Coordinates of C-alpha atoms in Angstrom, one line a residue:
Chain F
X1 CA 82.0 33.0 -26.8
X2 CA 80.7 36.3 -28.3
X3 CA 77.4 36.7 -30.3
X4 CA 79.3 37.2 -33.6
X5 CA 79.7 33.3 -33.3
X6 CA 76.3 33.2 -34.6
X7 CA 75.3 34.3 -37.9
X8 CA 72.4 33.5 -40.6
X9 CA 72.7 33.1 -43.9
X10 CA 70.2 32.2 -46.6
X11 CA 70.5 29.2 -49.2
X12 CA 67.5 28.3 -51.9
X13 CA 65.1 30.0 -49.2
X14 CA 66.3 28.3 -46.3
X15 CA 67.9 29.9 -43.3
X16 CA 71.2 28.4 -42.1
X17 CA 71.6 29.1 -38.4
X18 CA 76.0 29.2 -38.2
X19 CA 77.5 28.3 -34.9
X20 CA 81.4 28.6 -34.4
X21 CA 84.0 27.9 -31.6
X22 CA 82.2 26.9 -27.8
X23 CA 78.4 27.5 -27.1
X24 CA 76.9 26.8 -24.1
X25 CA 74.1 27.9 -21.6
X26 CA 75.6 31.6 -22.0
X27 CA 75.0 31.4 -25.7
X28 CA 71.9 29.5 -26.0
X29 CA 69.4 32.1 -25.7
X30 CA 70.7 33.8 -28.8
X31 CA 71.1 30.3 -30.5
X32 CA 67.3 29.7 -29.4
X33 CA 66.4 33.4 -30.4
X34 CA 68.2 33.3 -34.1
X35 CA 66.7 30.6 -35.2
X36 CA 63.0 31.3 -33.9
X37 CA 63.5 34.7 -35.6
X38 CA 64.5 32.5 -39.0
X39 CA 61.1 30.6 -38.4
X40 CA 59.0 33.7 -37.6
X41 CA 59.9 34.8 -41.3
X42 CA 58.7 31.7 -42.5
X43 CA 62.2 30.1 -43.7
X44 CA 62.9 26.4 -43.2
X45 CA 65.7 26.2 -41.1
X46 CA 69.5 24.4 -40.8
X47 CA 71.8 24.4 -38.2
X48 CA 75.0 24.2 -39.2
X49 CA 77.4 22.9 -36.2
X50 CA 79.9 21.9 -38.9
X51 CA 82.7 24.5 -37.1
X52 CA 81.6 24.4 -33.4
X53 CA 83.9 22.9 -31.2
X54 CA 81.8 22.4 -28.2
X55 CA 78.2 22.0 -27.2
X56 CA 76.6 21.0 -24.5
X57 CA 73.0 20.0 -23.1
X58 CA 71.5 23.8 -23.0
X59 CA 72.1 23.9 -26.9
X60 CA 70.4 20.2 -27.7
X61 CA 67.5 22.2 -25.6
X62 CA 67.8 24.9 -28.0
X63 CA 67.4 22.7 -30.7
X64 CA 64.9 21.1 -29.8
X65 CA 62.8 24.2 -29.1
X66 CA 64.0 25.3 -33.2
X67 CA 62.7 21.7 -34.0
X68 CA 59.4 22.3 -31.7
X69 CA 58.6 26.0 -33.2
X70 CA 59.3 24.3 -36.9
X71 CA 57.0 22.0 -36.6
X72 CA 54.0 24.4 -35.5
X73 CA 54.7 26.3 -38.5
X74 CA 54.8 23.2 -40.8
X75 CA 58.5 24.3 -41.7
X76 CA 62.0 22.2 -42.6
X77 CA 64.4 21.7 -39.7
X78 CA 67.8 20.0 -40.1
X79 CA 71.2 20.2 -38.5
X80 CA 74.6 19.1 -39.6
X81 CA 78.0 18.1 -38.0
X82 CA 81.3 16.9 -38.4
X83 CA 81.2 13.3 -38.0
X84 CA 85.1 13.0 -37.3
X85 CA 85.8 10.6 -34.6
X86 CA 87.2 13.1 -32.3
X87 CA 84.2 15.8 -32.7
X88 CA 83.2 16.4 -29.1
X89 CA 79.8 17.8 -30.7
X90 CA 78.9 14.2 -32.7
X91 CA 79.8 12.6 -29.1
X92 CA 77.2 14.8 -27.3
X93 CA 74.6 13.8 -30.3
X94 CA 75.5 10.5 -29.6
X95 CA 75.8 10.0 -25.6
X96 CA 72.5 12.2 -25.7
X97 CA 70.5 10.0 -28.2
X98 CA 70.1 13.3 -30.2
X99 CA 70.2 11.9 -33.6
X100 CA 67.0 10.8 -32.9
X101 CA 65.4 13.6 -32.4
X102 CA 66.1 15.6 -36.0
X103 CA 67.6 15.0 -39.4
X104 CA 71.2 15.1 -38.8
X105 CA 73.4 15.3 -41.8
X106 CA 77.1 15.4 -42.9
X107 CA 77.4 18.9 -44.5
X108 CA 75.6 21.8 -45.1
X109 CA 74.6 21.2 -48.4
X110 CA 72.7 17.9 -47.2
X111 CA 71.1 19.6 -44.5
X112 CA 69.9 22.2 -47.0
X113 CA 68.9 19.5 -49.6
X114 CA 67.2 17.2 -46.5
X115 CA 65.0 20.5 -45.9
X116 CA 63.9 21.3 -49.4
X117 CA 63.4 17.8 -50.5
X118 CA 60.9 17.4 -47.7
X119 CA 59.1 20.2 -48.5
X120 CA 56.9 21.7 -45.4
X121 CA 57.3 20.7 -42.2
X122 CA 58.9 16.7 -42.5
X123 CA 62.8 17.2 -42.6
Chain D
X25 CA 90.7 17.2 5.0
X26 CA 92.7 19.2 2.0
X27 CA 92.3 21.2 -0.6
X28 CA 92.6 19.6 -4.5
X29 CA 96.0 20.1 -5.8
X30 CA 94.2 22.3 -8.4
X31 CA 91.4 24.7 -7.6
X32 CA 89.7 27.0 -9.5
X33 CA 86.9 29.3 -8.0
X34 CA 85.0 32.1 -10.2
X35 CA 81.5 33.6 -9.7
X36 CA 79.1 31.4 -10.6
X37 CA 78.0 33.1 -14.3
X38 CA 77.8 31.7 -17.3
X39 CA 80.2 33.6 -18.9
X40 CA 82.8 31.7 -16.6
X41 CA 82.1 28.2 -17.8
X42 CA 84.5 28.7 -21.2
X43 CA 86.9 29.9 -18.4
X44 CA 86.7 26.3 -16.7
X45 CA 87.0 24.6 -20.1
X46 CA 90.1 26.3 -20.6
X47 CA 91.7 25.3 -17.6
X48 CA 90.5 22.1 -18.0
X49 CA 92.3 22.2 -21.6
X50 CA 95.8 23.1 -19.4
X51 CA 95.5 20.2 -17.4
X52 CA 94.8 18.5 -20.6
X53 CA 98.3 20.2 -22.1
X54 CA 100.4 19.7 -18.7
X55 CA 99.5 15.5 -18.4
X56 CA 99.2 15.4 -22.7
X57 CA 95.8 13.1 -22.5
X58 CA 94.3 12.2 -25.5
X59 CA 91.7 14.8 -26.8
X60 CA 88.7 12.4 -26.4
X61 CA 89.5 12.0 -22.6
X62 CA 89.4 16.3 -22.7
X63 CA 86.6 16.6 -24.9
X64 CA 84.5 14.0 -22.5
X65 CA 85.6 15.5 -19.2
X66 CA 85.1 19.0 -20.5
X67 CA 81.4 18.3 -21.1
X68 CA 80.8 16.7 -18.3
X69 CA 82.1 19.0 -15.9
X70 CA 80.8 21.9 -18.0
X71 CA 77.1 20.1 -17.0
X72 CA 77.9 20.3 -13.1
X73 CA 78.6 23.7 -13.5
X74 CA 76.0 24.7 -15.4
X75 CA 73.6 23.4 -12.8
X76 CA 75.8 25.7 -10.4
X77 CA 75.4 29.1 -12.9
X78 CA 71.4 28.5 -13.3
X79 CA 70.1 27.0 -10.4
X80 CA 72.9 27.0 -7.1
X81 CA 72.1 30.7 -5.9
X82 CA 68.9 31.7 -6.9
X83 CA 68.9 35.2 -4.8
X84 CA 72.3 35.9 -4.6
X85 CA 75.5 35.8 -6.4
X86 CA 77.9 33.0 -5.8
X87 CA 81.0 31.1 -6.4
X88 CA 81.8 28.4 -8.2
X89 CA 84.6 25.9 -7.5
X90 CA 85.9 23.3 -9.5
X91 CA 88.5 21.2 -7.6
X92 CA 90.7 18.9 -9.8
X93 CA 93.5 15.7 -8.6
X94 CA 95.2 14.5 -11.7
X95 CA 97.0 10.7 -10.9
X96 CA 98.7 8.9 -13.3
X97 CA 95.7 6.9 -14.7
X98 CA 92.7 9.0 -13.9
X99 CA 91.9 12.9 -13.1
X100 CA 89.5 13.6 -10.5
X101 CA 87.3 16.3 -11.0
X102 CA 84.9 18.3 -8.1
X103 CA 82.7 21.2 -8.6
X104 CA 81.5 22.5 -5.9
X105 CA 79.1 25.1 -4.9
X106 CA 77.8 26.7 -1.6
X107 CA 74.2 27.6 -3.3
X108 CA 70.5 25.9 -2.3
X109 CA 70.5 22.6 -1.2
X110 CA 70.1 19.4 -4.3
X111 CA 66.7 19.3 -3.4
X112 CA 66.0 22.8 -5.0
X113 CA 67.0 22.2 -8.1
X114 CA 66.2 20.3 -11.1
X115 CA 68.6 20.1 -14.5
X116 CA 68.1 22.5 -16.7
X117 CA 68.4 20.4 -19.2
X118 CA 65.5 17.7 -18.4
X119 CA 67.7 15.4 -17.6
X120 CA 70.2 15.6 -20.1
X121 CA 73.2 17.4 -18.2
X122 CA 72.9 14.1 -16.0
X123 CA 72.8 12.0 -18.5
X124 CA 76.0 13.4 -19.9
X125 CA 78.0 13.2 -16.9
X126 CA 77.1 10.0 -15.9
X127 CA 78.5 8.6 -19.4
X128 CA 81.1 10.6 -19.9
X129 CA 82.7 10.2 -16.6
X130 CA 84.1 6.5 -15.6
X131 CA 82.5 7.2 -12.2
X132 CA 80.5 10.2 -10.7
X133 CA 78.5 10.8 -7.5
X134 CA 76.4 13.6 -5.9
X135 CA 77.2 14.8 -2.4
X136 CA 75.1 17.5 -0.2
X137 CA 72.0 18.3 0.8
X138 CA 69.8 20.8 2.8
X139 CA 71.1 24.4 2.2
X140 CA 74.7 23.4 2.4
X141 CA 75.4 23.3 -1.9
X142 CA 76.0 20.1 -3.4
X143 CA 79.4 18.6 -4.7
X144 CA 79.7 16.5 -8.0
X145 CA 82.7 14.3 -7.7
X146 CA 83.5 12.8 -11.5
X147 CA 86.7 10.9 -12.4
X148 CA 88.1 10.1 -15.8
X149 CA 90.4 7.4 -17.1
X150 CA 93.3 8.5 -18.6
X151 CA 93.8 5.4 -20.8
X152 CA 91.4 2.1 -21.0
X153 CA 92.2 0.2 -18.4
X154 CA 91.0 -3.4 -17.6
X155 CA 87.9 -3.8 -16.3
X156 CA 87.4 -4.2 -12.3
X157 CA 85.8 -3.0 -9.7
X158 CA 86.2 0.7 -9.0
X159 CA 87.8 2.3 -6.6
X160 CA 85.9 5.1 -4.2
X161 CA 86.6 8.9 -5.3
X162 CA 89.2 9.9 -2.9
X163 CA 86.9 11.7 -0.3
X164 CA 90.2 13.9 0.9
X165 CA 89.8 16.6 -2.1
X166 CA 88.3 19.7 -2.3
X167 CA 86.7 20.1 1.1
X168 CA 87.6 23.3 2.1
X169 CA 86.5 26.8 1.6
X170 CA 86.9 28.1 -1.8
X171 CA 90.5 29.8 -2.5
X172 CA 89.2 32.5 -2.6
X173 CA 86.5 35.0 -4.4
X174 CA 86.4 37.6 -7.2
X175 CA 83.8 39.6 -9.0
X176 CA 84.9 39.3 -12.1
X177 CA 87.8 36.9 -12.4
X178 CA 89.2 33.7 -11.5
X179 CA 91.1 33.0 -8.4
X180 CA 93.3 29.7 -9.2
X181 CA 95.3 27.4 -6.1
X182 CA 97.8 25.3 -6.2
X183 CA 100.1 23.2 -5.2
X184 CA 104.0 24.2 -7.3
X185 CA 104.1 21.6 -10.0
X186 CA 104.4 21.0 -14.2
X187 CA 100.4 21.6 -14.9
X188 CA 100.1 25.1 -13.3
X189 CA 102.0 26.6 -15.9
X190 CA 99.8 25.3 -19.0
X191 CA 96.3 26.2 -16.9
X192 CA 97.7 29.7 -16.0
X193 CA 98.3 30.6 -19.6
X194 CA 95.1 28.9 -20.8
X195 CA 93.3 31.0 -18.1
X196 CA 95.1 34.4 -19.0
X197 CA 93.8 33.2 -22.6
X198 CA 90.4 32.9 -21.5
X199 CA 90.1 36.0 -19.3
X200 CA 92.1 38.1 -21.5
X201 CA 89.3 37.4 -24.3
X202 CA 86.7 38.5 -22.3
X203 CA 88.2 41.4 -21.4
X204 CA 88.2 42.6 -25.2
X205 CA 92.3 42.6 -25.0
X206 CA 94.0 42.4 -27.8
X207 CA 96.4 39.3 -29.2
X208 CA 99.0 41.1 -28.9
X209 CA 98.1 42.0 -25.5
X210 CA 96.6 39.0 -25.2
X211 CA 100.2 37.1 -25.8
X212 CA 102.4 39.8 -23.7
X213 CA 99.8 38.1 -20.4
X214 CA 100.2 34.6 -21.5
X215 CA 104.6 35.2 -21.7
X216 CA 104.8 36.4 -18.3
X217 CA 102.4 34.3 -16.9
X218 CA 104.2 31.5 -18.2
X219 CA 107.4 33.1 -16.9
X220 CA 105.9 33.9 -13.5
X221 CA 104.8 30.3 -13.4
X222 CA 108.2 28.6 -14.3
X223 CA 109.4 30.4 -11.0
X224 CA 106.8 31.0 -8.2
X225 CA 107.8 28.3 -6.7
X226 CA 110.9 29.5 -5.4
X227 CA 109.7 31.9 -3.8
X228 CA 106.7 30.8 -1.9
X229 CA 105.3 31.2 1.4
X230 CA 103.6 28.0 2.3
X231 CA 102.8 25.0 -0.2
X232 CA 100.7 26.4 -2.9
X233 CA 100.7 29.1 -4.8
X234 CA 97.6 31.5 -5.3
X235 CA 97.2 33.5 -8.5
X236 CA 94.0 36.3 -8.7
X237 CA 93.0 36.9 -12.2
X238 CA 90.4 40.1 -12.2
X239 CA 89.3 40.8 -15.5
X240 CA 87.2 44.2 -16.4
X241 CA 86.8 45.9 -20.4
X242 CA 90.5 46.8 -21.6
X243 CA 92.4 45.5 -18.3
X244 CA 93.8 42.1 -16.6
X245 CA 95.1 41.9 -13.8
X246 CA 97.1 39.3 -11.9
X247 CA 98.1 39.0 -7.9
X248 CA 100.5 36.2 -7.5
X249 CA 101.5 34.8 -4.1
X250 CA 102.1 34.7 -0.9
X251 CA 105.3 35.1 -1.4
X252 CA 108.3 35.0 1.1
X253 CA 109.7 38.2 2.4
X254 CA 112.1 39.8 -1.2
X255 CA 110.1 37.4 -3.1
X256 CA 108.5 39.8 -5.2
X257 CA 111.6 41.4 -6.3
X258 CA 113.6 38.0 -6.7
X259 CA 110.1 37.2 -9.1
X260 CA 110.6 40.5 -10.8
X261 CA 114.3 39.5 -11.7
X262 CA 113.4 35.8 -13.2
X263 CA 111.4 38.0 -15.7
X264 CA 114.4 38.8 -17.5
X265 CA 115.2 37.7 -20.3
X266 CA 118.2 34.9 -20.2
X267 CA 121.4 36.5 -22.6
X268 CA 119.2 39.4 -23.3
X269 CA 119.2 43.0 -21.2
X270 CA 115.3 42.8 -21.9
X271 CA 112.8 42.2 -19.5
X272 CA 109.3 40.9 -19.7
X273 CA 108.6 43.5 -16.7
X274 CA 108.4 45.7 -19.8
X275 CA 105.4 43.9 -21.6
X276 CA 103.0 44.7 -17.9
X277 CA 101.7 48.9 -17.5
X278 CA 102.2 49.0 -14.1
X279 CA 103.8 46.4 -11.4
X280 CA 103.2 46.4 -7.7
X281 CA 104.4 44.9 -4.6
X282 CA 101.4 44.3 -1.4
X283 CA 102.2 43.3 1.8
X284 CA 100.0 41.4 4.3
X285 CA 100.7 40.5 7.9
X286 CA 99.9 36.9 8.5
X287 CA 99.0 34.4 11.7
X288 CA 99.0 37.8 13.6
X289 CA 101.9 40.0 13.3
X290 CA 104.3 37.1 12.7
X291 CA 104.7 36.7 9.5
X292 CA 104.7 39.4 6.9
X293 CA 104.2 38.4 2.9
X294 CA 104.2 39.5 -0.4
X295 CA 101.8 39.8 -3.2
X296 CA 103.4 40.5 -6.5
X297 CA 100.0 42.5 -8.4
X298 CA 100.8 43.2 -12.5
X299 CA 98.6 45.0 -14.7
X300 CA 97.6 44.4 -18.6
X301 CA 95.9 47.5 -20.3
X302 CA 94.7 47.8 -23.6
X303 CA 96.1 50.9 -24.9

């Protein structure tokens, strides 16, 4: 639960927002402020939630406020999971109807390809 | 009215909610449910308590208690606040938190009102069981005053029994982490909290053991009791190692007996306080 659970790198031009272990509301602002910093620099951006363990409802509002700033700057936004069975992150996607809301992809690598492919502002 | 077999109280922060997960998870260990059960019940009651941490005291500081009343084919779970009223707040979330509790838990509901804090009672099935009507949530659980208060720290109740072990040493875990302590440190907590938990209850005074947990950069601390009259020292002993002339007392800096006076001048117990430093 410390801020070094959050770290960007860059892929091809796109930013990859990295979130390990638990996050919750006592993360979410620095989940919320990382990636609006990626989007301020004008990078299409990925979450990558492939190695968190736990999410909850203050980090779908964080994403949704990545995927709201994104699209005012006409830029990629994409986010991928583990889509094991027992991934308590793909059942709070599911329970919360959050695949709906963004491109949600298997591996980073997808995401990053879902982003570029679209070009600006669709994934 | 009584207190849940298991209660938890910390300040109501949001750096305490990974504290409730974890004790959560030592339920979780103690009654070996499947990790989908966990994982469910962890989010949901994670969602309470975040509506506790953002909107439950919006002046002050508070406390948070979560209340739990594991049964052989479903855990109850409470959290319970003493903040504003339901009316005065809305979910942080838009909406989502609710959602998420309402389908993650087998059956949930929402008591309080006015300026008297709110509870949100949730229980979860252990295993699928055929479909029938449900029964109410036990209204006998986690009625009282919290256990107790801290600052920084967890105060944890409960009644002697196979799950307080796990959820001590999952709570030393948690607390010793946010204290910046080390593994090693870290693991010296978690042994004799183990220890101290395989034991307390012989030495008891009353039917349910209290155990402070005050966490603050470098240090741990525990207070465990009350204890009867020589129980600290009889606790002290258990620490030794069986075939071995080592002692856990040796992993702890510093080791203290408190005594308290109790209904009056009657009764007079023990509080067994250990200390964890980071060197």
């Amino acid at each position: 639960m410390h801020s070094e659970n959050i770290s960007v790198q860059h892929e091809n031009g796109v930013a990859v927002v990295l979130l390990e272990g638990e996050h919750d509301v006592y993360t979410a602002p620095a989940v919320t402020g990382k990636i609006e910093a990626c989007l301020s620099e004008g990078h299409p951006v990925v979450v990558d939630l492939t190695r968190a363990s736990f999410i909850d409802s203050s980090i779908l509002r964080a994403l949704i406020v990545g995927r709201n700033g994104s699209q005012d700057r006409s830029l990629g936004f994409a986010v991928c999971l583990d889509q094991n069975e027992d991934s308590a992150v793909k059942r709070v996607f599911e329970v919360a109807g959050a695949q709906e809301l963004f491109p949600v992809l298997s591996t980073q690598t997808e995401a990053i390809d879902a982003v570029l492919s679209a070009g600006n502002g669709s994934a | 009215m009584s207190e849940a077999p298991l209660q938890l109280c910390v300040p109501a922060r949001a750096e305490y909610l990974a504290v409730i997960r974890q004790a959560l998870t030592g339920v979780a260990d103690a009654l070996e449910f499947g990790v989908s059960v966990l994982n469910d019940m962890k989010v949901a009651v994670n969602e309470a308590c975040t509506n506790v941490v953002v909107h439950a005291y919006p002046d002050e500081t508070g406390t948070l208690e979560v209340g739990v009343r594991p049964q052989p084919e479903e855990v109850a779970v409470i959290v319970r606040d003493n903040g504003v009223g339901v009316q005065a707040r809305s979910d942080p979330s838009g909406g989502v938190g609710f959602l998420l509790i309402s389908s993650l838990s087998d059956r949930f509901e929402i008591r309080g009102g006015g300026d008297a804090g709110i509870e949100v009672r949730m229980v979860f099935k252990l295993d699928a069981t055929p479909d029938g009507e449900l029964s109410a949530i036990d209204p006998d659980i986690a009625t009282r005053a919290p256990a107790g208060v801290v600052s920084a720290g967890a105060v944890f109740s409960a009644v002697p029994g196979p799950v307080v072990g796990p959820v001590i040493s999952r709570l030393i875990g948690a607390l010793a982490t946010q204290a910046d302590l080390s593994l090693d440190r870290l693991s010296d907590a978690q042994l004799v909290g183990e220890a101290i938990s395989a034991h307390v209850h012989d030495y008891i005074s009353g039917d349910r053991i209290q155990i402070v947990l005050e966490d603050a950069e470098g240090r741990l601390d525990m207070r465990i009791g009350p204890l009867a009259e020589s129980g600290s020292e009889q606790l002290r002993r258990d620490l030794t190692l069986p075939g071995a002339d080592r002692s856990l007392e040796q992993l702890i800096d510093k080791v203290d007996t408190e005594y308290e006076q109790q209904n009056g001048a009657e009764t007079k117990v023990e509080y067994l306080r250990l200390n964890f430093v980071q060197s």
